[in-house]
Amino acid sequence: QRCVVLRFLKSPPNQNKTPEEILHHLQNIVDFGKHVMKQFFGENYVHHGEVIQLPLDFVRQLCLKIQPERPECRCDKDMDTLSGYAMCLPNLTRLQTFRFAEHRPILCIEIKPKCGFIPFSSHVSQEIKHKVCRYCMHQHLKVANGKWKRPSKYCPLDLFSGNKQRMHFALKSLLQEAQNNLKIFKNGELIYGCKDDQDCASDWNELARHLKPFFFPSNGLVSGPHCTRTIVKELIHVITMALLSSTDTCRAGDMKTVPISQGRSYCEASAFNKELVRNGKHKLESSGLPRGCLLYKTLQAQMLDMLDIEGLYPLYSRVEQYLEEFPEERSTLQIDGPYNEVFYEKLLDLSLEDDGTVAFALTKVQQYRIAMTAKDCSIMIALSPCLQDECSEHRPVVLTSKSRFTFSVSVLDLDLKPYESIPHQYKLDGEIVNYYLKNVQAKEDPVMSNLFKENEDCTLVLHKV
């Protein structure tokens, strides 16, 4: 019995689209996943789904049933109940590659890794952006605005480093402060993650109770804090190994947008980095990611943002000016699709030499939209217990001290970021950086400089008395 997910279009009240517009919009999402993102991430990782039509009476009844379950923060948009069109997608909390384990308990971890690199563009106007990553800066503004109660210690650069010690620290930080960047499902039901967008106080003991049968099936481990810590450690190990696995190949897998070594491989605001500095170490080892793993492919797609929003915004303005003069050209430029092979091929032009044309500006704008999509995607890791005699070379397997899992890794939330959102991104970038400079860096600088001074070599001179 196949388990699927139905996705309906949502829009603000009184902004209902015609059934034809909704069909076109949904088909665009499918085509974008199929013809563009699948080329970047690979056949096994991207599940683009298909558009289907449902009886209107069924849709209305379904809407009434799920409305009370929708999070309050999502209720500002109405679910489309008038067109009958929806996207049919596989349930990514289940294993995607093998059917043999469907009857067994399945664990799924959803991670939204965010942007894994520091801007390397010469267009960046504030030096802090070359030192501290966007996620770590944004945390402080979100806390100030009441979005979260405290900043997370998670830093995306630690997760994308490929260094297991840093990756373990990043995943532990996500488990401590999940926000909306980590969720855990058991048999499709959410058992861990931020439910109210406010208080994400970790209940590791409850999580360990859910996970114990997966990691210690014989139940031989005593309960208590030691048991909880051990289970969380095993979970982090399994997630790390799955993230570093290579289970697919794709056309763009070898497409290197920029050598990662050109950019800084660590973030100065990372709690892991600060701990190193306190211990007198200034160098972070970056092991690098295996080329075939999903994190590597995600990072490569993110790094299509080669100019940073500061360098991109003038090019966006150039395209806008052209469209004001020739609005009929919008469809020719493929700003709203179709997202086909032609659209994808244009993305592969990595030249940064601006010849002043609209074509150059548009290519960089479209690459930026792809990068923003990759920065906001989610990675799903589905795990199912696997007996030794069932595990063959055709099934990826990850081992723990007491168990073994077969797994699948998928990526979702791959809707192309809207062209119209670029001015908002430009404004938000300025707000994030200015808040950080004014309210965080100004207070931290004296402390960090003292730490560096404390760790400097010194010579002790003794005088006779």
CSV table of C-alpha atoms in Angstrom, one decimal:
chain,number,residue,atom,x,y,z
A,1,GLN,CA,0.0,0.0,0.0
A,2,ARG,CA,1.6,3.2,-1.2
A,3,CYS,CA,1.8,6.1,1.2
A,4,VAL,CA,1.5,9.5,-0.5
A,5,VAL,CA,1.3,13.2,0.4
A,6,LEU,CA,-1.2,15.6,-1.2
A,7,ARG,CA,-0.1,19.2,-1.4
A,8,PHE,CA,-2.5,22.0,-2.1
A,9,LEU,CA,-1.8,25.5,-3.2
A,10,LYS,CA,-2.2,28.1,-0.5
A,11,SER,CA,-2.7,31.8,-0.9
A,12,PRO,CA,-3.7,34.9,1.2
A,13,PRO,CA,-7.4,35.5,1.7
A,14,ASN,CA,-9.3,37.1,-1.2
A,15,GLN,CA,-6.4,36.3,-3.6
A,16,ASN,CA,-8.0,33.2,-5.1
A,17,LYS,CA,-6.6,32.2,-8.5
A,18,THR,CA,-8.6,30.6,-11.3
A,19,PRO,CA,-8.3,26.8,-11.7
A,20,GLU,CA,-6.2,27.3,-14.8
A,21,GLU,CA,-3.8,29.5,-13.0
A,22,ILE,CA,-3.5,27.0,-10.1
A,23,LEU,CA,-2.9,24.1,-12.6
A,24,HIS,CA,-0.2,26.1,-14.3
A,25,HIS,CA,1.4,27.1,-11.0
A,26,LEU,CA,1.5,23.5,-9.7
A,27,GLN,CA,2.8,22.2,-13.1
A,28,ASN,CA,5.6,24.8,-12.9
A,29,ILE,CA,6.6,23.4,-9.5
A,30,VAL,CA,6.7,19.9,-10.8
A,31,ASP,CA,8.7,20.9,-14.0
A,32,PHE,CA,11.2,22.9,-11.9
A,33,GLY,CA,11.9,19.9,-9.7
A,34,LYS,CA,12.0,17.5,-12.7
A,35,HIS,CA,14.1,19.5,-15.2
A,36,VAL,CA,16.2,21.7,-13.0
A,37,MET,CA,16.7,20.6,-9.4
A,38,LYS,CA,16.9,16.9,-10.3
A,39,GLN,CA,19.9,17.9,-12.5
A,40,PHE,CA,21.7,19.5,-9.5
A,41,PHE,CA,20.8,16.9,-6.8
A,42,GLY,CA,20.3,13.6,-8.6
A,43,GLU,CA,17.6,11.1,-9.5
A,44,ASN,CA,17.3,9.4,-6.1
A,45,TYR,CA,17.3,12.6,-4.1
A,46,VAL,CA,14.6,14.7,-5.8
A,47,HIS,CA,10.9,13.5,-5.9
A,48,HIS,CA,9.0,16.0,-8.0
A,49,GLY,CA,5.6,14.3,-7.9
A,50,GLU,CA,2.8,14.9,-10.3
A,51,VAL,CA,-0.3,17.1,-10.6
A,52,ILE,CA,-3.6,15.3,-10.1
A,53,GLN,CA,-7.3,16.4,-10.1
A,54,LEU,CA,-9.5,15.4,-7.2
A,55,PRO,CA,-13.3,15.5,-6.6
A,56,LEU,CA,-14.2,18.9,-5.1
A,57,ASP,CA,-16.4,17.3,-2.4
A,58,PHE,CA,-13.4,15.2,-1.2
A,59,VAL,CA,-11.1,18.3,-1.2
A,60,ARG,CA,-13.6,20.3,0.9
A,61,GLN,CA,-14.1,17.5,3.4
A,62,LEU,CA,-10.3,17.0,3.7
A,63,CYS,CA,-9.9,20.8,4.3
A,64,LEU,CA,-12.4,20.8,7.1
A,65,LYS,CA,-10.7,17.8,8.7
A,66,ILE,CA,-7.2,19.2,8.7
A,67,GLN,CA,-7.9,22.8,9.4
A,68,PRO,CA,-7.8,22.3,13.2
A,69,GLU,CA,-4.4,20.6,12.9
A,70,ARG,CA,-2.8,23.4,10.9
A,71,PRO,CA,-0.2,25.4,12.9
A,72,GLU,CA,-1.4,28.9,13.8
A,73,CYS,CA,1.5,30.5,11.9
A,74,ARG,CA,0.2,28.8,8.7
A,75,CYS,CA,-3.4,29.9,9.0
A,76,ASP,CA,-2.8,33.3,7.4
A,77,LYS,CA,-3.2,31.5,4.0
A,78,ASP,CA,-6.2,29.7,2.7
A,79,MET,CA,-6.0,26.2,1.2
A,80,ASP,CA,-7.2,26.0,-2.3
A,81,THR,CA,-10.5,24.0,-2.2
A,82,LEU,CA,-12.0,25.4,-5.5
A,83,SER,CA,-9.8,24.1,-8.3
A,84,GLY,CA,-9.6,20.4,-7.4
A,85,TYR,CA,-5.9,20.3,-8.4
A,86,ALA,CA,-3.2,19.1,-6.1
A,87,MET,CA,0.4,17.7,-6.2
A,88,CYS,CA,0.8,14.0,-5.4
A,89,LEU,CA,4.1,13.3,-3.7
A,90,PRO,CA,5.7,10.4,-2.0
A,91,ASN,CA,5.7,10.5,1.8
A,92,LEU,CA,9.4,11.3,2.5
A,93,THR,CA,9.1,10.2,6.1
A,94,ARG,CA,9.1,6.7,4.6
A,95,LEU,CA,12.0,4.8,2.9
A,96,GLN,CA,12.0,5.9,-0.7
A,97,THR,CA,14.3,3.3,-2.3
A,98,PHE,CA,13.2,-0.1,-0.9
A,99,ARG,CA,9.8,-1.6,-0.1
A,100,PHE,CA,10.9,-4.6,2.0
A,101,ALA,CA,11.0,-2.6,5.2
A,102,GLU,CA,7.7,-0.8,4.9
A,103,HIS,CA,6.2,-3.0,7.6
A,104,ARG,CA,8.9,-2.1,10.1
A,105,PRO,CA,9.2,1.0,12.3
A,106,ILE,CA,10.7,3.9,10.4
A,107,LEU,CA,12.5,6.9,11.9
A,108,CYS,CA,12.9,10.1,9.8
A,109,ILE,CA,15.0,13.1,10.6
A,110,GLU,CA,14.2,16.3,8.7
A,111,ILE,CA,17.0,18.9,8.7
A,112,LYS,CA,16.9,22.4,7.1
A,113,PRO,CA,20.7,23.0,6.9
A,114,LYS,CA,20.5,26.7,5.6
A,115,CYS,CA,23.4,28.4,3.9
A,116,GLY,CA,26.7,26.5,4.3
A,117,PHE,CA,29.3,29.1,3.1
A,118,ILE,CA,30.6,32.6,3.9
A,119,PRO,CA,30.1,35.1,1.0
A,120,PHE,CA,33.3,35.4,-1.1
A,121,SER,CA,32.0,38.2,-3.4
A,122,SER,CA,34.0,41.4,-3.8
A,123,HIS,CA,30.7,43.2,-3.8
A,124,VAL,CA,30.2,42.7,-0.1
A,125,SER,CA,30.4,46.1,1.6
A,126,GLN,CA,30.7,45.0,5.3
A,127,GLU,CA,33.7,43.0,6.3
A,128,ILE,CA,31.7,41.2,9.0
A,129,LYS,CA,29.9,39.2,6.2
A,130,HIS,CA,33.3,37.7,5.3
A,131,LYS,CA,33.7,36.5,8.8
A,132,VAL,CA,30.3,35.6,10.3
A,133,CYS,CA,27.7,33.5,8.4
A,134,ARG,CA,24.2,34.8,7.6
A,135,TYR,CA,22.5,32.2,9.8
A,136,CYS,CA,24.5,33.1,12.9
A,137,MET,CA,23.9,36.8,12.4
A,138,HIS,CA,20.2,36.3,11.6
A,139,GLN,CA,19.7,34.4,14.9
A,140,HIS,CA,20.2,37.6,17.0
A,141,LEU,CA,17.7,39.6,14.9
A,142,LYS,CA,15.1,36.8,15.3
A,143,VAL,CA,15.6,36.7,19.0
A,144,ALA,CA,15.2,40.5,19.2
A,145,ASN,CA,12.0,40.3,17.1
A,146,GLY,CA,10.6,37.6,19.4
A,147,LYS,CA,10.7,34.8,16.9
A,148,TRP,CA,12.8,32.7,19.2
A,149,LYS,CA,13.6,32.9,22.9
A,150,ARG,CA,17.3,32.3,22.6
A,151,PRO,CA,19.9,31.9,19.8
A,152,SER,CA,20.9,28.5,18.6
A,153,LYS,CA,24.5,27.3,18.8
A,154,TYR,CA,24.0,25.6,15.4
A,155,CYS,CA,26.2,27.0,12.6
A,156,PRO,CA,25.6,25.7,9.1
A,157,LEU,CA,29.3,25.9,8.3
A,158,ASP,CA,30.0,23.3,10.9
A,159,LEU,CA,27.5,20.9,9.3
A,160,PHE,CA,28.9,21.5,5.8
A,161,SER,CA,32.5,21.2,6.9
A,162,GLY,CA,32.7,17.4,6.4
A,163,ASN,CA,34.7,17.3,9.7
A,164,LYS,CA,32.9,14.7,11.9
A,165,GLN,CA,33.7,16.5,15.1
A,166,ARG,CA,32.2,19.8,13.8
A,167,MET,CA,29.2,17.9,12.3
A,168,HIS,CA,28.5,16.2,15.6
A,169,PHE,CA,28.6,19.5,17.4
A,170,ALA,CA,26.2,21.1,14.8
A,171,LEU,CA,23.7,18.2,15.0
A,172,LYS,CA,23.8,18.3,18.8
A,173,SER,CA,23.2,22.0,18.7
A,174,LEU,CA,20.2,21.4,16.4
A,175,LEU,CA,18.8,18.8,18.8
A,176,GLN,CA,19.2,21.3,21.7
A,177,GLU,CA,17.5,24.2,19.9
A,178,ALA,CA,15.5,22.7,17.1
A,179,GLN,CA,13.7,25.9,16.1
A,180,ASN,CA,12.3,25.1,12.6
A,181,ASN,CA,15.5,23.5,11.4
A,182,LEU,CA,15.1,20.0,12.8
A,183,LYS,CA,12.2,17.6,13.2
A,184,ILE,CA,12.1,13.9,14.0
A,185,PHE,CA,9.2,11.5,12.9
A,186,LYS,CA,8.5,8.0,14.0
A,187,ASN,CA,6.3,6.1,11.6
A,188,GLY,CA,5.3,9.4,10.0
A,189,GLU,CA,4.3,11.1,13.3
A,190,LEU,CA,6.2,14.1,14.6
A,191,ILE,CA,7.9,13.1,17.9
A,192,TYR,CA,10.5,15.9,18.2
A,193,GLY,CA,10.8,19.5,17.0
A,194,CYS,CA,9.4,22.9,17.5
A,195,LYS,CA,5.7,22.8,17.6
A,196,ASP,CA,4.7,26.3,18.5
A,197,ASP,CA,7.4,28.5,17.0
A,198,GLN,CA,8.3,29.7,20.5
A,199,ASP,CA,9.5,27.3,23.2
A,200,CYS,CA,11.8,24.6,21.8
A,201,ALA,CA,13.0,23.4,25.2
A,202,SER,CA,14.6,20.0,24.5
A,203,ASP,CA,13.1,16.9,26.1
A,204,TRP,CA,15.9,14.5,25.4
A,205,ASN,CA,14.6,11.9,27.8
A,206,GLU,CA,11.3,11.6,26.0
A,207,LEU,CA,13.1,11.5,22.7
A,208,ALA,CA,15.4,8.7,24.0
A,209,ARG,CA,12.3,6.7,25.1
A,210,HIS,CA,11.1,6.8,21.5
A,211,LEU,CA,14.5,5.9,20.0
A,212,LYS,CA,15.6,3.2,22.4
A,213,PRO,CA,14.0,0.3,20.5
A,214,PHE,CA,15.8,1.5,17.3
A,215,PHE,CA,19.3,1.7,18.8
A,216,PHE,CA,19.1,-0.9,21.6
A,217,PRO,CA,16.6,-3.5,20.5
A,218,SER,CA,17.5,-6.0,23.2
A,219,ASN,CA,16.7,-3.3,25.9
A,220,GLY,CA,19.9,-4.2,27.7
A,221,LEU,CA,20.9,-0.6,28.5
A,222,VAL,CA,19.9,0.8,31.8
A,223,SER,CA,17.6,3.9,31.8
A,224,GLY,CA,18.6,7.3,33.1
A,225,PRO,CA,20.8,10.2,31.9
A,226,HIS,CA,23.5,7.9,30.7
A,227,CYS,CA,21.1,6.0,28.5
A,228,THR,CA,19.7,9.3,27.1
A,229,ARG,CA,23.2,10.7,26.3
A,230,THR,CA,24.2,7.4,24.7
A,231,ILE,CA,21.1,7.2,22.5
A,232,VAL,CA,21.5,10.9,21.3
A,233,LYS,CA,25.1,10.2,20.5
A,234,GLU,CA,24.1,7.1,18.4
A,235,LEU,CA,21.5,9.2,16.6
A,236,ILE,CA,24.0,11.9,15.8
A,237,HIS,CA,26.4,9.3,14.5
A,238,VAL,CA,23.8,7.8,12.2
A,239,ILE,CA,22.7,11.1,10.8
A,240,THR,CA,26.3,12.1,10.1
A,241,MET,CA,27.0,8.9,8.3
A,242,ALA,CA,23.8,9.2,6.2
A,243,LEU,CA,24.6,12.8,5.3
A,244,LEU,CA,28.1,11.8,4.1
A,245,SER,CA,26.9,8.9,2.1
A,246,SER,CA,26.8,9.0,-1.7
A,247,THR,CA,23.8,7.2,-3.1
A,248,ASP,CA,23.3,8.9,-6.4
A,249,THR,CA,25.0,10.5,-9.4
A,250,CYS,CA,23.8,13.5,-11.5
A,251,ARG,CA,24.8,15.7,-14.4
A,252,ALA,CA,25.7,18.6,-12.2
A,253,GLY,CA,27.5,16.6,-9.5
A,254,ASP,CA,30.9,17.6,-10.9
A,255,MET,CA,29.9,21.2,-11.7
A,256,LYS,CA,32.1,23.3,-9.3
A,257,THR,CA,30.8,26.8,-9.1
A,258,VAL,CA,33.8,28.1,-7.1
A,259,PRO,CA,36.5,26.3,-5.2
A,260,ILE,CA,35.3,26.1,-1.6
A,261,SER,CA,38.8,26.8,-0.4
A,262,GLN,CA,38.4,30.4,-1.8
A,263,GLY,CA,35.9,31.1,0.9
A,264,ARG,CA,36.5,31.0,4.6
A,265,SER,CA,35.7,27.5,5.9
A,266,TYR,CA,34.5,28.5,9.3
A,267,CYS,CA,32.4,31.1,10.9
A,268,GLU,CA,33.8,33.3,13.7
A,269,ALA,CA,30.5,33.3,15.6
A,270,SER,CA,30.3,29.5,15.7
A,271,ALA,CA,30.2,28.2,19.3
A,272,PHE,CA,32.5,25.4,18.2
A,273,ASN,CA,35.0,27.9,16.8
A,274,LYS,CA,34.8,30.1,19.9
A,275,GLU,CA,35.5,27.1,22.1
A,276,LEU,CA,38.7,26.4,20.0
A,277,VAL,CA,39.8,30.0,20.5
A,278,ARG,CA,39.3,29.7,24.2
A,279,ASN,CA,41.4,26.6,24.2
A,280,GLY,CA,44.2,28.3,22.4
A,281,LYS,CA,43.6,26.9,19.0
A,282,HIS,CA,43.1,29.2,16.0
A,283,LYS,CA,43.0,26.7,13.1
A,284,LEU,CA,39.9,24.7,12.2
A,285,GLU,CA,40.4,21.5,10.3
A,286,SER,CA,37.9,21.2,7.4
A,287,SER,CA,37.8,17.7,6.0
A,288,GLY,CA,35.6,18.6,3.0
A,289,LEU,CA,32.5,16.8,1.9
A,290,PRO,CA,32.5,13.7,-0.4
A,291,ARG,CA,31.6,14.9,-3.9
A,292,GLY,CA,28.6,12.5,-4.2
A,293,CYS,CA,26.9,13.3,-1.0
A,294,LEU,CA,23.7,15.4,-0.8
A,295,LEU,CA,25.4,18.1,1.4
A,296,TYR,CA,28.1,18.6,-1.2
A,297,LYS,CA,25.5,19.0,-4.0
A,298,THR,CA,23.4,21.3,-1.9
A,299,LEU,CA,26.4,23.5,-1.2
A,300,GLN,CA,27.3,23.6,-4.9
A,301,ALA,CA,23.8,24.8,-5.7
A,302,GLN,CA,23.9,27.4,-2.9
A,303,MET,CA,27.2,28.7,-4.3
A,304,LEU,CA,25.5,29.8,-7.5
A,305,ASP,CA,25.0,32.9,-5.4
A,306,MET,CA,28.4,34.1,-6.5
A,307,LEU,CA,27.8,37.9,-6.3
A,308,ASP,CA,26.0,38.1,-2.9
A,309,ILE,CA,22.7,40.0,-2.8
A,310,GLU,CA,24.7,43.2,-2.8
A,311,GLY,CA,26.2,42.5,-6.2
A,312,LEU,CA,23.0,40.9,-7.5
A,313,TYR,CA,20.6,43.7,-6.7
A,314,PRO,CA,21.9,46.2,-9.3
A,315,LEU,CA,21.6,43.4,-11.9
A,316,TYR,CA,18.0,42.7,-10.7
A,317,SER,CA,17.3,46.5,-11.2
A,318,ARG,CA,18.7,46.2,-14.7
A,319,VAL,CA,16.2,43.4,-15.6
A,320,GLU,CA,13.4,45.4,-13.9
A,321,GLN,CA,14.2,48.5,-16.0
A,322,TYR,CA,14.1,46.4,-19.1
A,323,LEU,CA,10.8,44.8,-18.2
A,324,GLU,CA,9.3,48.3,-17.6
A,325,GLU,CA,10.1,49.2,-21.1
A,326,PHE,CA,9.3,45.8,-22.7
A,327,PRO,CA,6.7,44.0,-20.4
A,328,GLU,CA,5.8,41.6,-23.1
A,329,GLU,CA,9.4,40.2,-22.9
A,330,ARG,CA,8.7,38.6,-19.4
A,331,SER,CA,7.6,35.3,-20.9
A,332,THR,CA,10.5,35.2,-23.4
A,333,LEU,CA,13.0,35.7,-20.5
A,334,GLN,CA,11.4,32.7,-18.8
A,335,ILE,CA,11.1,34.5,-15.4
A,336,ASP,CA,7.9,32.6,-14.6
A,337,GLY,CA,8.8,29.5,-16.5
A,338,PRO,CA,8.6,27.2,-18.4
A,339,TYR,CA,11.3,25.5,-16.3
A,340,ASN,CA,12.7,23.2,-19.0
A,341,GLU,CA,16.0,22.0,-20.4
A,342,VAL,CA,16.6,25.5,-22.0
A,343,PHE,CA,16.1,27.2,-18.6
A,344,TYR,CA,18.6,24.7,-17.0
A,345,GLU,CA,21.2,25.1,-19.7
A,346,LYS,CA,21.4,28.9,-19.1
A,347,LEU,CA,22.2,28.3,-15.4
A,348,LEU,CA,25.5,26.6,-16.3
A,349,ASP,CA,27.1,29.9,-17.5
A,350,LEU,CA,29.3,30.7,-14.5
A,351,SER,CA,31.0,33.8,-16.1
A,352,LEU,CA,31.3,36.8,-13.8
A,353,GLU,CA,32.4,39.3,-16.5
A,354,ASP,CA,29.5,41.8,-16.8
A,355,ASP,CA,29.1,42.8,-20.4
A,356,GLY,CA,26.3,45.2,-19.5
A,357,THR,CA,23.6,43.2,-21.2
A,358,VAL,CA,20.2,42.1,-19.8
A,359,ALA,CA,21.1,38.5,-20.7
A,360,PHE,CA,24.0,38.5,-18.3
A,361,ALA,CA,21.9,40.2,-15.5
A,362,LEU,CA,19.1,37.7,-16.0
A,363,THR,CA,21.4,34.7,-15.8
A,364,LYS,CA,22.8,35.9,-12.5
A,365,VAL,CA,19.3,36.6,-11.2
A,366,GLN,CA,18.1,33.1,-12.1
A,367,GLN,CA,21.3,31.5,-10.5
A,368,TYR,CA,20.6,33.5,-7.4
A,369,ARG,CA,17.0,32.2,-7.2
A,370,ILE,CA,18.3,28.6,-7.5
A,371,ALA,CA,20.9,29.3,-4.8
A,372,MET,CA,18.2,30.8,-2.5
A,373,THR,CA,16.1,27.7,-3.1
A,374,ALA,CA,19.0,25.4,-2.1
A,375,LYS,CA,19.6,27.5,1.0
A,376,ASP,CA,16.1,26.9,2.2
A,377,CYS,CA,15.6,23.2,1.2
A,378,SER,CA,15.1,20.4,3.7
A,379,ILE,CA,17.0,17.1,3.8
A,380,MET,CA,15.0,14.0,4.9
A,381,ILE,CA,16.8,10.9,6.2
A,382,ALA,CA,14.6,7.9,6.6
A,383,LEU,CA,16.0,4.9,8.6
A,384,SER,CA,14.6,1.4,9.2
A,385,PRO,CA,16.2,-1.4,11.3
A,386,CYS,CA,17.8,-4.0,9.0
A,387,LEU,CA,18.8,-7.6,9.8
A,388,GLN,CA,22.3,-8.7,8.8
A,389,ASP,CA,21.1,-11.3,6.3
A,390,GLU,CA,18.9,-8.6,4.6
A,391,CYS,CA,21.6,-6.1,4.0
A,392,SER,CA,23.2,-6.4,0.6
A,393,GLU,CA,25.5,-4.3,-1.4
A,394,HIS,CA,22.4,-2.8,-3.2
A,395,ARG,CA,21.1,-1.2,0.0
A,396,PRO,CA,23.0,1.5,1.8
A,397,VAL,CA,23.5,0.6,5.4
A,398,VAL,CA,24.7,2.5,8.4
A,399,LEU,CA,25.9,0.6,11.6
A,400,THR,CA,25.7,1.6,15.3
A,401,SER,CA,27.0,-0.3,18.3
A,402,LYS,CA,24.0,-2.5,18.6
A,403,SER,CA,22.0,-2.1,15.4
A,404,ARG,CA,22.1,-1.6,11.7
A,405,PHE,CA,19.8,0.6,9.5
A,406,THR,CA,19.0,0.7,5.9
A,407,PHE,CA,18.3,4.3,4.9
A,408,SER,CA,17.2,6.7,2.1
A,409,VAL,CA,18.1,10.4,1.8
A,410,SER,CA,15.8,12.9,0.0
A,411,VAL,CA,15.5,16.6,-0.5
A,412,LEU,CA,12.3,18.6,-0.4
A,413,ASP,CA,11.0,22.2,-0.3
A,414,LEU,CA,12.5,22.9,-3.8
A,415,ASP,CA,10.0,25.5,-5.0
A,416,LEU,CA,11.9,28.1,-7.0
A,417,LYS,CA,12.2,31.3,-4.9
A,418,PRO,CA,10.1,34.1,-6.4
A,419,TYR,CA,11.7,36.7,-8.6
A,420,GLU,CA,9.7,39.4,-6.7
A,421,SER,CA,11.3,38.5,-3.4
A,422,ILE,CA,14.8,39.9,-4.3
A,423,PRO,CA,14.1,43.4,-3.0
A,424,HIS,CA,12.9,41.9,0.3
A,425,GLN,CA,16.1,39.8,0.5
A,426,TYR,CA,18.3,42.9,-0.2
A,427,LYS,CA,16.5,44.9,2.6
A,428,LEU,CA,16.6,42.0,5.0
A,429,ASP,CA,20.3,41.5,4.4
A,430,GLY,CA,21.0,45.1,5.5
A,431,GLU,CA,18.8,44.7,8.6
A,432,ILE,CA,20.6,41.5,9.7
A,433,VAL,CA,24.1,42.9,9.2
A,434,ASN,CA,23.3,46.3,10.8
A,435,TYR,CA,21.7,44.7,13.9
A,436,TYR,CA,24.6,42.4,14.4
A,437,LEU,CA,27.2,45.1,14.1
A,438,LYS,CA,25.4,47.4,16.5
A,439,ASN,CA,24.1,45.0,19.1
A,440,VAL,CA,26.4,41.9,19.0
A,441,GLN,CA,29.8,42.5,17.5
A,442,ALA,CA,30.3,45.7,19.5
A,443,LYS,CA,29.8,43.8,22.7
A,444,GLU,CA,31.8,40.7,21.7
A,445,ASP,CA,34.9,42.3,20.2
A,446,PRO,CA,36.6,43.3,23.4
A,447,VAL,CA,36.0,39.8,24.9
A,448,MET,CA,37.3,37.9,21.9
A,449,SER,CA,40.3,40.2,21.5
A,450,ASN,CA,41.2,39.5,25.1
A,451,LEU,CA,40.9,35.8,24.5
A,452,PHE,CA,43.3,36.0,21.6
A,453,LYS,CA,45.8,38.0,23.7
A,454,GLU,CA,45.6,35.5,26.5
A,455,ASN,CA,46.5,32.7,24.1
A,456,GLU,CA,49.5,34.5,22.7
A,457,ASP,CA,53.0,33.1,23.5
A,458,CYS,CA,54.8,35.1,26.2
A,459,THR,CA,58.3,35.1,27.7
A,460,LEU,CA,58.7,35.2,31.5
A,461,VAL,CA,61.8,37.1,32.7
A,462,LEU,CA,63.1,36.4,36.2
A,463,HIS,CA,65.1,39.0,38.2
A,464,LYS,CA,67.2,38.3,41.2
A,465,VAL,CA,65.8,40.0,44.4
